[in-house]
Amino acid sequence: MKDQNSTTDTVNGHRLPPDQQVPDEPPPPYTPSDPQNSVPQPSSQQHQQGPPPGPPPMPPRPQQHAPPPHPPPQSPSQPQHRPPPGNYPGSYPYHTSYAGQYAPQAQGPAHPPPPNPSLPFQYPPGYWCHKCHNTGVKLKNGLSCQDCYARFARQRNARVMSTPSYAPRYAAVPGAAMPPRVVRPGDPSIGGVLCGRCRGRGMITEFIFDETCPTCRGVGRLF
């Protein structure tokens, strides 16, 4: 009677070669592998070559809202430059030509001429006569300025005429009375200064009629 090993190693009385002989132990059970959960084992060739080269690193991106650089601090000894008033960034430039265009124009010279001592009136502040330049005498013909006399001399003449006189009165001596003296209007013996409106006539002409001068009241002189 032959044993089991002899039956497995021989077939029909022929001995099998070693690679075709049936092993004594049964093979291990087969378990199917999961391709999703399986972890590939790196080969020795991959360990020798190293990891595959990756993409080159990206350069750093510049910041879009970077704060402006601060100016270097100035020492106290250095003078600081400041822009003139009105010429700062974002404002309209200031032009002196516009300011001079709308400046009020002066009616006369900055310094009025000295008052004429022979005038019986004074010019009020701010008034300027373009005919006589506040002198009472016209520049074109040398005659008295009737407009200035009519405007200012009347008030002074009325004030002087209404002022009472405090001259002493002498008693008339019998037989020593002198007859009254009759003079023409504007005579220097009357006193005062010549009336510039009627120019000593005591009358002014309105249209075609002669009327008493309202400035001197027909006397021809101003006091």
CSV table of N, CA and C in Angstrom, one decimal, residues 4 6-7 21 51 56 59 71 76 81 88 96-97 99 102 108 140 142 144 155 157 167 175 177 188 199 203:
chain,number,residue,atom,x,y,z
A,4,GLN,N,0.3,8.7,0.7
A,4,GLN,CA,-0.4,9.8,0.0
A,4,GLN,C,0.7,10.6,-0.8
A,6,SER,N,3.4,9.6,-2.2
A,6,SER,CA,3.9,8.9,-3.4
A,6,SER,C,2.8,9.1,-4.5
A,7,THR,N,1.5,9.2,-4.2
A,7,THR,CA,0.5,9.3,-5.2
A,7,THR,C,0.5,10.7,-5.7
A,21,GLN,N,5.0,19.5,-8.6
A,21,GLN,CA,4.6,18.7,-7.5
A,21,GLN,C,3.5,19.4,-6.7
A,51,PRO,N,11.0,62.5,-4.9
A,51,PRO,CA,9.6,62.9,-5.3
A,51,PRO,C,9.7,63.7,-6.6
A,56,PRO,N,6.9,75.6,-10.2
A,56,PRO,CA,7.8,76.6,-9.5
A,56,PRO,C,6.9,77.5,-8.6
A,59,PRO,N,5.6,84.3,-7.7
A,59,PRO,CA,6.2,85.5,-7.0
A,59,PRO,C,5.2,86.2,-6.1
A,71,PRO,N,7.0,111.2,4.7
A,71,PRO,CA,8.2,112.0,4.4
A,71,PRO,C,9.2,111.9,5.6
A,76,PRO,N,14.1,120.8,13.7
A,76,PRO,CA,13.5,122.1,14.0
A,76,PRO,C,14.3,123.3,13.4
A,81,HIS,N,8.3,124.9,4.6
A,81,HIS,CA,7.7,125.6,3.5
A,81,HIS,C,6.2,125.4,3.5
A,88,TYR,N,-3.9,126.0,-1.8
A,88,TYR,CA,-3.7,124.7,-1.3
A,88,TYR,C,-4.3,123.7,-2.3
A,96,THR,N,-5.3,138.3,-8.2
A,96,THR,CA,-5.4,139.7,-7.7
A,96,THR,C,-6.1,140.6,-8.7
A,97,SER,N,-6.1,140.2,-10.0
A,97,SER,CA,-6.8,141.0,-11.0
A,97,SER,C,-8.3,141.0,-10.8
A,99,ALA,N,-9.8,140.7,-7.9
A,99,ALA,CA,-10.1,141.5,-6.7
A,99,ALA,C,-10.1,143.0,-7.1
A,102,TYR,N,-13.4,144.3,-9.0
A,102,TYR,CA,-14.6,144.7,-8.3
A,102,TYR,C,-14.3,145.6,-7.1
A,108,GLY,N,-12.2,160.6,-5.6
A,108,GLY,CA,-11.3,161.7,-5.7
A,108,GLY,C,-9.9,161.2,-5.3
A,140,LYS,N,-11.6,175.2,-15.7
A,140,LYS,CA,-11.6,175.5,-17.2
A,140,LYS,C,-11.6,177.0,-17.5
A,142,GLY,N,-11.6,179.6,-14.5
A,142,GLY,CA,-11.2,180.4,-13.4
A,142,GLY,C,-12.3,181.1,-12.7
A,144,SER,N,-16.0,181.3,-10.4
A,144,SER,CA,-16.4,180.6,-9.2
A,144,SER,C,-17.4,179.4,-9.5
A,155,GLN,N,-26.4,177.4,3.5
A,155,GLN,CA,-26.6,177.1,4.9
A,155,GLN,C,-25.7,178.0,5.8
A,157,ASN,N,-24.5,180.9,5.1
A,157,ASN,CA,-25.0,182.3,5.1
A,157,ASN,C,-26.2,182.5,5.9
A,167,ALA,N,-22.8,194.0,19.0
A,167,ALA,CA,-22.0,195.2,18.9
A,167,ALA,C,-22.6,196.3,19.8
A,175,GLY,N,-28.1,216.3,15.5
A,175,GLY,CA,-27.3,217.0,14.5
A,175,GLY,C,-26.1,216.3,13.9
A,177,ALA,N,-26.2,213.0,12.9
A,177,ALA,CA,-26.6,211.8,12.1
A,177,ALA,C,-26.2,211.9,10.7
A,188,PRO,N,-17.3,195.8,-2.0
A,188,PRO,CA,-16.5,195.4,-0.9
A,188,PRO,C,-16.7,196.0,0.5
A,199,ARG,N,-22.0,185.9,-8.2
A,199,ARG,CA,-20.8,186.5,-8.5
A,199,ARG,C,-20.9,188.1,-8.3
A,203,MET,N,-28.3,188.9,-8.3
A,203,MET,CA,-29.4,188.3,-9.1
A,203,MET,C,-28.9,187.1,-9.9
